[in-house]
Tab-separated table of C-alpha atoms (C1' of nucleotides) in Angstrom:
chain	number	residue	atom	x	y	z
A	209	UNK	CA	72.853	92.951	104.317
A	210	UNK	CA	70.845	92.696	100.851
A	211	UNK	CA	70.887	95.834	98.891
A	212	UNK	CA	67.375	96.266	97.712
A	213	UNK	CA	66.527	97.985	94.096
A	214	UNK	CA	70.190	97.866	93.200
A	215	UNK	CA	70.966	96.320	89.984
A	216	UNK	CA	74.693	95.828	89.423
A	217	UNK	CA	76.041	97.477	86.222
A	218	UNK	CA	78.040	94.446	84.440
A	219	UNK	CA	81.737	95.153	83.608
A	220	UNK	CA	80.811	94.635	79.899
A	221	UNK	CA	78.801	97.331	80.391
A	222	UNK	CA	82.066	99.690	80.795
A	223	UNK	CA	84.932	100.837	79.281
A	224	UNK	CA	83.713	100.086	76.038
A	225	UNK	CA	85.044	96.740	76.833
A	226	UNK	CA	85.595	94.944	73.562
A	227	UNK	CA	85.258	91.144	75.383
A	228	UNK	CA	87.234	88.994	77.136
A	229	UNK	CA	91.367	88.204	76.451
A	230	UNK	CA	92.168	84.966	74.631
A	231	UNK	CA	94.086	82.421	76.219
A	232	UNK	CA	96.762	83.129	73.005
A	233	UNK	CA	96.662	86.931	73.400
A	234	UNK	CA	97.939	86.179	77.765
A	235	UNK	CA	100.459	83.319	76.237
A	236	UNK	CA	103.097	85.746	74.411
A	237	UNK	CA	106.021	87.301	76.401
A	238	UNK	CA	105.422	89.234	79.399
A	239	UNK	CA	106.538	92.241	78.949
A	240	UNK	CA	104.007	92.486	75.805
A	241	UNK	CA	101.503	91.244	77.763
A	242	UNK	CA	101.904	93.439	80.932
A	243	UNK	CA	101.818	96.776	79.030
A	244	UNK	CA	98.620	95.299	76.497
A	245	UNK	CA	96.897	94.874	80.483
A	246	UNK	CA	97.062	98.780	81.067
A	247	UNK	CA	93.285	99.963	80.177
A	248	UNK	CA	91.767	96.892	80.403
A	249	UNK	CA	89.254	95.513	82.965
A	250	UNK	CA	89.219	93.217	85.767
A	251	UNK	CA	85.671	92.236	87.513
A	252	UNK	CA	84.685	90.551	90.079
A	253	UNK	CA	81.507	89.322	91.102
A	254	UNK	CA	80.601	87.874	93.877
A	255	UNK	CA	77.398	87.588	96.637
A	256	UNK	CA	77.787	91.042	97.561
A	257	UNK	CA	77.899	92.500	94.035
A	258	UNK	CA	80.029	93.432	90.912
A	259	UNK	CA	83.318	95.494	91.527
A	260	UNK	CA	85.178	96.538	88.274
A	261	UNK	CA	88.544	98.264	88.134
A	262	UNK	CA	90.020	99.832	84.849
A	263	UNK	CA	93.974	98.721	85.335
A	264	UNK	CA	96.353	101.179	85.140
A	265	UNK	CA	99.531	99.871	86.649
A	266	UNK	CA	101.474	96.556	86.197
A	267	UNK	CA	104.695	94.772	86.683
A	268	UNK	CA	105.496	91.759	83.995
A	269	UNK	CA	107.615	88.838	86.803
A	270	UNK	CA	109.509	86.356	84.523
A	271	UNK	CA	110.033	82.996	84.771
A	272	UNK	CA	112.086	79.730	85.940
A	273	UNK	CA	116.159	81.179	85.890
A	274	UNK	CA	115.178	84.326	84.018
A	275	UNK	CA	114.329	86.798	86.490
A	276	UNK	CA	115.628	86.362	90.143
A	277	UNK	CA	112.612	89.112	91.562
A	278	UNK	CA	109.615	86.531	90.414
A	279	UNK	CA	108.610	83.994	93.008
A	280	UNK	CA	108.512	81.701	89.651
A	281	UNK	CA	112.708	82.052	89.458
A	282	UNK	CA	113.304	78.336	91.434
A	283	UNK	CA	110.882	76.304	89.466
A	284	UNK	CA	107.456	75.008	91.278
A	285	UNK	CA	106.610	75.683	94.734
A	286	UNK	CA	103.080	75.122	96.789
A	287	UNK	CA	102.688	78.384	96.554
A	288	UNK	CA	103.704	79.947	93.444
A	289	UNK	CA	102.170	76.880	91.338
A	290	UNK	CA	99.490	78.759	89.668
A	291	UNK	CA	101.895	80.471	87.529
A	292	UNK	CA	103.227	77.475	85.772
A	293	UNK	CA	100.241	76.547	84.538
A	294	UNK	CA	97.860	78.148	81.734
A	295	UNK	CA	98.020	81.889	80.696
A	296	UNK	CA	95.114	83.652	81.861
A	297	UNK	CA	94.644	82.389	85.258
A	298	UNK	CA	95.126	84.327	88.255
A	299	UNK	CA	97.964	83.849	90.595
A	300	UNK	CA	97.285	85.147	94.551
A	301	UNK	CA	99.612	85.398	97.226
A	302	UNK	CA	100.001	87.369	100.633
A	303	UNK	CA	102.452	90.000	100.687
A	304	UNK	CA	103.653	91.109	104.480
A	305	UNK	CA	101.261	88.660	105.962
A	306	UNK	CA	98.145	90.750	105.279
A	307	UNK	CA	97.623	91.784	101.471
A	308	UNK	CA	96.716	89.851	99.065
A	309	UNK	CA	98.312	90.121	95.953
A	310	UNK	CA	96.876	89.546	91.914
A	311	UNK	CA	98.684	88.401	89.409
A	312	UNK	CA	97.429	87.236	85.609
A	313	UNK	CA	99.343	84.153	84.372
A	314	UNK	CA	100.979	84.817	81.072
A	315	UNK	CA	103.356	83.308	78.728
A	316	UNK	CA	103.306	79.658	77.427
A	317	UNK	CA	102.484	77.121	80.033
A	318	UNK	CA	105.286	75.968	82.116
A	319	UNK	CA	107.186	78.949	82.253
A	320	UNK	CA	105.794	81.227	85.511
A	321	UNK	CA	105.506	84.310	84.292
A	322	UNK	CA	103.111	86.122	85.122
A	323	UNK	CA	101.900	89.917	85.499
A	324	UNK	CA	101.079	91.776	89.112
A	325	UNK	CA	98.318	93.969	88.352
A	326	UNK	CA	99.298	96.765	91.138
A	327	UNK	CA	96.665	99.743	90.811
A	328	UNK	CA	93.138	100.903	88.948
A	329	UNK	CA	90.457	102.871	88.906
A	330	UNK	CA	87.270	101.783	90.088
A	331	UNK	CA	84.723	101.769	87.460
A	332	UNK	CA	81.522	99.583	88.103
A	333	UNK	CA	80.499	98.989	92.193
A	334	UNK	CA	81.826	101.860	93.687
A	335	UNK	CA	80.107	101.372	96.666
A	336	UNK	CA	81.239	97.929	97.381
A	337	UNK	CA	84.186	99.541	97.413
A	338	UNK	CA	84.256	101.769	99.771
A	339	UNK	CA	82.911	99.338	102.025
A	340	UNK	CA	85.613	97.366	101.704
A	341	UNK	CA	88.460	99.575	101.933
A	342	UNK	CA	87.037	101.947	104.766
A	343	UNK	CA	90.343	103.544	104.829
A	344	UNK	CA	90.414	105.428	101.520
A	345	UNK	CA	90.250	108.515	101.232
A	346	UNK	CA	88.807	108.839	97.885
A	347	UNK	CA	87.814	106.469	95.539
A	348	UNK	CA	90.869	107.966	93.741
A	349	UNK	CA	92.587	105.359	96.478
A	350	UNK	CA	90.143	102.304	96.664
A	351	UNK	CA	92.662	100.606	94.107
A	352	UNK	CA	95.648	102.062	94.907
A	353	UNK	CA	98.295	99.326	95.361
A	354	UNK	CA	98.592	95.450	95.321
A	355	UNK	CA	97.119	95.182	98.150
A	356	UNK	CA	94.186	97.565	97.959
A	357	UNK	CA	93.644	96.564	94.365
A	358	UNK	CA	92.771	92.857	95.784
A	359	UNK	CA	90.800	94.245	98.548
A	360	UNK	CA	88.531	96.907	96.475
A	361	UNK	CA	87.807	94.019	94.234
A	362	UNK	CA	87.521	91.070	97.314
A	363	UNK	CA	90.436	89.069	95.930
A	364	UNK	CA	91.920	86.727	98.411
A	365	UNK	CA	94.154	83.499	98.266
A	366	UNK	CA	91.135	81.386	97.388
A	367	UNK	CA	90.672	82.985	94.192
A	368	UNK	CA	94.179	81.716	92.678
A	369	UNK	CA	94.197	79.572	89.670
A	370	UNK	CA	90.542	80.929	89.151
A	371	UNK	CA	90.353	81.504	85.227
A	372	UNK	CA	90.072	84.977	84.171
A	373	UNK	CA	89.171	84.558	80.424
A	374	UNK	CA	86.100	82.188	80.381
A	375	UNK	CA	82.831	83.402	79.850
A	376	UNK	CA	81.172	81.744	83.170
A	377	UNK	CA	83.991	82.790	85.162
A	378	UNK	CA	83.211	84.857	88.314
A	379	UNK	CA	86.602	87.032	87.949
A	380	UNK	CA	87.023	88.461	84.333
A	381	UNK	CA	89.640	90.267	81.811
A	382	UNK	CA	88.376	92.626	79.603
A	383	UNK	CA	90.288	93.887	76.325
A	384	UNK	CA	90.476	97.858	76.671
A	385	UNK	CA	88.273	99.137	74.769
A	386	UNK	CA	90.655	101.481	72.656
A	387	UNK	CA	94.099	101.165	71.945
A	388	UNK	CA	96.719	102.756	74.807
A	389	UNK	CA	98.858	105.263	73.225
A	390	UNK	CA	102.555	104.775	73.626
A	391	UNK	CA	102.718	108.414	74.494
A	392	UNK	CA	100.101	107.646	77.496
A	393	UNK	CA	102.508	105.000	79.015
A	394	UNK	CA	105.484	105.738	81.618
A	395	UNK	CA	108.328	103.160	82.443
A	396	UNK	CA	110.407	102.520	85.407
A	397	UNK	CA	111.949	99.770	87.614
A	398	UNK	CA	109.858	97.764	89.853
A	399	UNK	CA	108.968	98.444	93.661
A	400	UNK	CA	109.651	96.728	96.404
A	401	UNK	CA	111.961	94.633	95.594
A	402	UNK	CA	116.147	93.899	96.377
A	403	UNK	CA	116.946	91.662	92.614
A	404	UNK	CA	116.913	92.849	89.405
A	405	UNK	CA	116.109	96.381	90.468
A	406	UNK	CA	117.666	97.332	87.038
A	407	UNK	CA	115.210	95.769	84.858
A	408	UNK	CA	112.216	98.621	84.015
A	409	UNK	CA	109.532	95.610	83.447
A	410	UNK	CA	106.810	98.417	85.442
A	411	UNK	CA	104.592	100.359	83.412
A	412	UNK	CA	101.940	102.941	84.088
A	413	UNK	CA	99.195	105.373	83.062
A	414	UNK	CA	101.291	108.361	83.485
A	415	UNK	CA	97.926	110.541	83.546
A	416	UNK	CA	96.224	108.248	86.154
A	417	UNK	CA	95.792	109.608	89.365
A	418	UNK	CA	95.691	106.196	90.955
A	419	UNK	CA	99.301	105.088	90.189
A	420	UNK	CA	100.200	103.703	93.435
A	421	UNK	CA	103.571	106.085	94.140
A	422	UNK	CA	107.042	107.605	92.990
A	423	UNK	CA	105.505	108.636	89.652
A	424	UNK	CA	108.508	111.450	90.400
A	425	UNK	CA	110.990	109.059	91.223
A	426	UNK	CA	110.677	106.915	87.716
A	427	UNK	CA	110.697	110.009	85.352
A	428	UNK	CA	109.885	108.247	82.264
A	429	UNK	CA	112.062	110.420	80.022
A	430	UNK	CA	115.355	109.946	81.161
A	431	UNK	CA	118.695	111.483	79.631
B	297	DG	C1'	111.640	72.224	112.714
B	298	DC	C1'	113.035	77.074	112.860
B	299	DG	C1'	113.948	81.718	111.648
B	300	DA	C1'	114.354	85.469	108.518
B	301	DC	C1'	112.141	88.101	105.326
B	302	DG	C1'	108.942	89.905	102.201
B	303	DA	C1'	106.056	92.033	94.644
B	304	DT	C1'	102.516	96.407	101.526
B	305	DC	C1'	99.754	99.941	103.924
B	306	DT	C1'	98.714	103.237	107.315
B	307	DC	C1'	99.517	106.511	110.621
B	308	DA	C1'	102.822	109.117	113.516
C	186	DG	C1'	109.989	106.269	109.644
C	187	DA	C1'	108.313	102.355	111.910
C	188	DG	C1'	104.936	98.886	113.296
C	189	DA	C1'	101.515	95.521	112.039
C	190	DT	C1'	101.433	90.466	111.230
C	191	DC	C1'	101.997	85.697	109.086
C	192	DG	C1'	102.846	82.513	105.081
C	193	DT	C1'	106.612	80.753	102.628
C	194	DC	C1'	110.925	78.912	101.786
C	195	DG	C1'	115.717	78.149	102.597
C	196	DC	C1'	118.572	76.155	105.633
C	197	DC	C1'	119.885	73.689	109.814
DNA sequence: GCGACGATCTCA
DNA sequence: GAGATCGTCGCC
């Protein structure tokens, strides 16, 4: 159904977004990359409108033999090819059968790392939203998770290798507008996963509500 | 070719 | 706390 007198806000629009990442900034090491993601923006556009999220969760996934919890750990596969190749594409698989997960290829070329973007506030399309996630409870949830991240924006699996840093491009990463301070960042070990559960390569907005969970599990000052 | 298992989410 | 639900990959 057309939406009539409705003109989409543009993701530029928000955030103060300062333009798009280079392909150079995405191509360092993950861990610097993952944690330089937190307050940026990801947009989508598609038919239906613009949906913007400001990202405020991510896990960095290493690559070939370095980090046994990242598909990318036994060299290529069909499915996890999109992370070998250039930083700053996106990299989409589906978790449990049913969610679709997004991930932003980083590091030099050939290596697989890359960066799951797990939770974010919705900024621009708020409506589109909720229409698409019709189980939220607030728009405090609409991005909430991998899964609902992906759906709140309209992410599936034919969106991987898409590139997220050129200026026609239909999904986009935004630099944050300001700086993150360190203070404003938590730390803690990954979900969901069985390797490597010892390696703290998540990293949060501690003051976001829209952290997907165990913000009290992962105290981020330990002793 | 087959079977086990997930980088999850929702509701009981 | 468990069920939904299916693509992927390791192994036979």
């Amino acid at each position: 159904m057309m939406q009539h007198g409705y003109v989409c806000p543009r993701a530029s629009d928000v955030a103060g977004a300062q333009g798009l990442f280079t392909r150079d900034q995405l191509s360092q090491e993950v861990e610097r990359v993952a944690v330089s993601l937190l307050g940026a923006t990801l947009s989508r556009t598609d038919c239906a409108g613009t949906v913007a999220v400001r990202i405020v969760e991510v896990e960095a996934y290493g690559g070939v033999g370095e980090d046994a919890a990242s598909h990318a750990h036994r060299g290529v596969t069909p499915r996890n090819r999109a992370m070998f190749e250039s930083a700053g594409l996106l990299y989409v698989y589906v978790a449990y059968g049913m969610h679709w997960c997004l991930n932003v290829v980083c590091g030099p070329a050939g290596v697989g790392s890359a960066v799951l973007i797990r939770a974010g506030e919705v900024m621009v399309g708020e409506e589109l939203a909720r229409r698409r996630r019709p189980s939220a409870r607030s728009a405090v949830n609409f991005a909430q998770g991998p899964g609902n991240l992906s759906a709140a924006l309209g992410v599936t699996g034919a969106d991987s290798e898409h590139d997220l840093v050129s200026d026609s491009s239909a999904i986009q990463l935004w630099r944050p507008g300001a700086p993150t301070p360190r203070e404003a960042i938590a730390n803690g070990p990954r979900v969901g996963i069985r390797r490597e559960v010892d390696r703290r390569w998540r990293w949060w907005l501690s003051t976001s509500p829209s952290v997907s969970r165990a913000r009290k599990l992962t105290p981020h000052t330990p002793r």
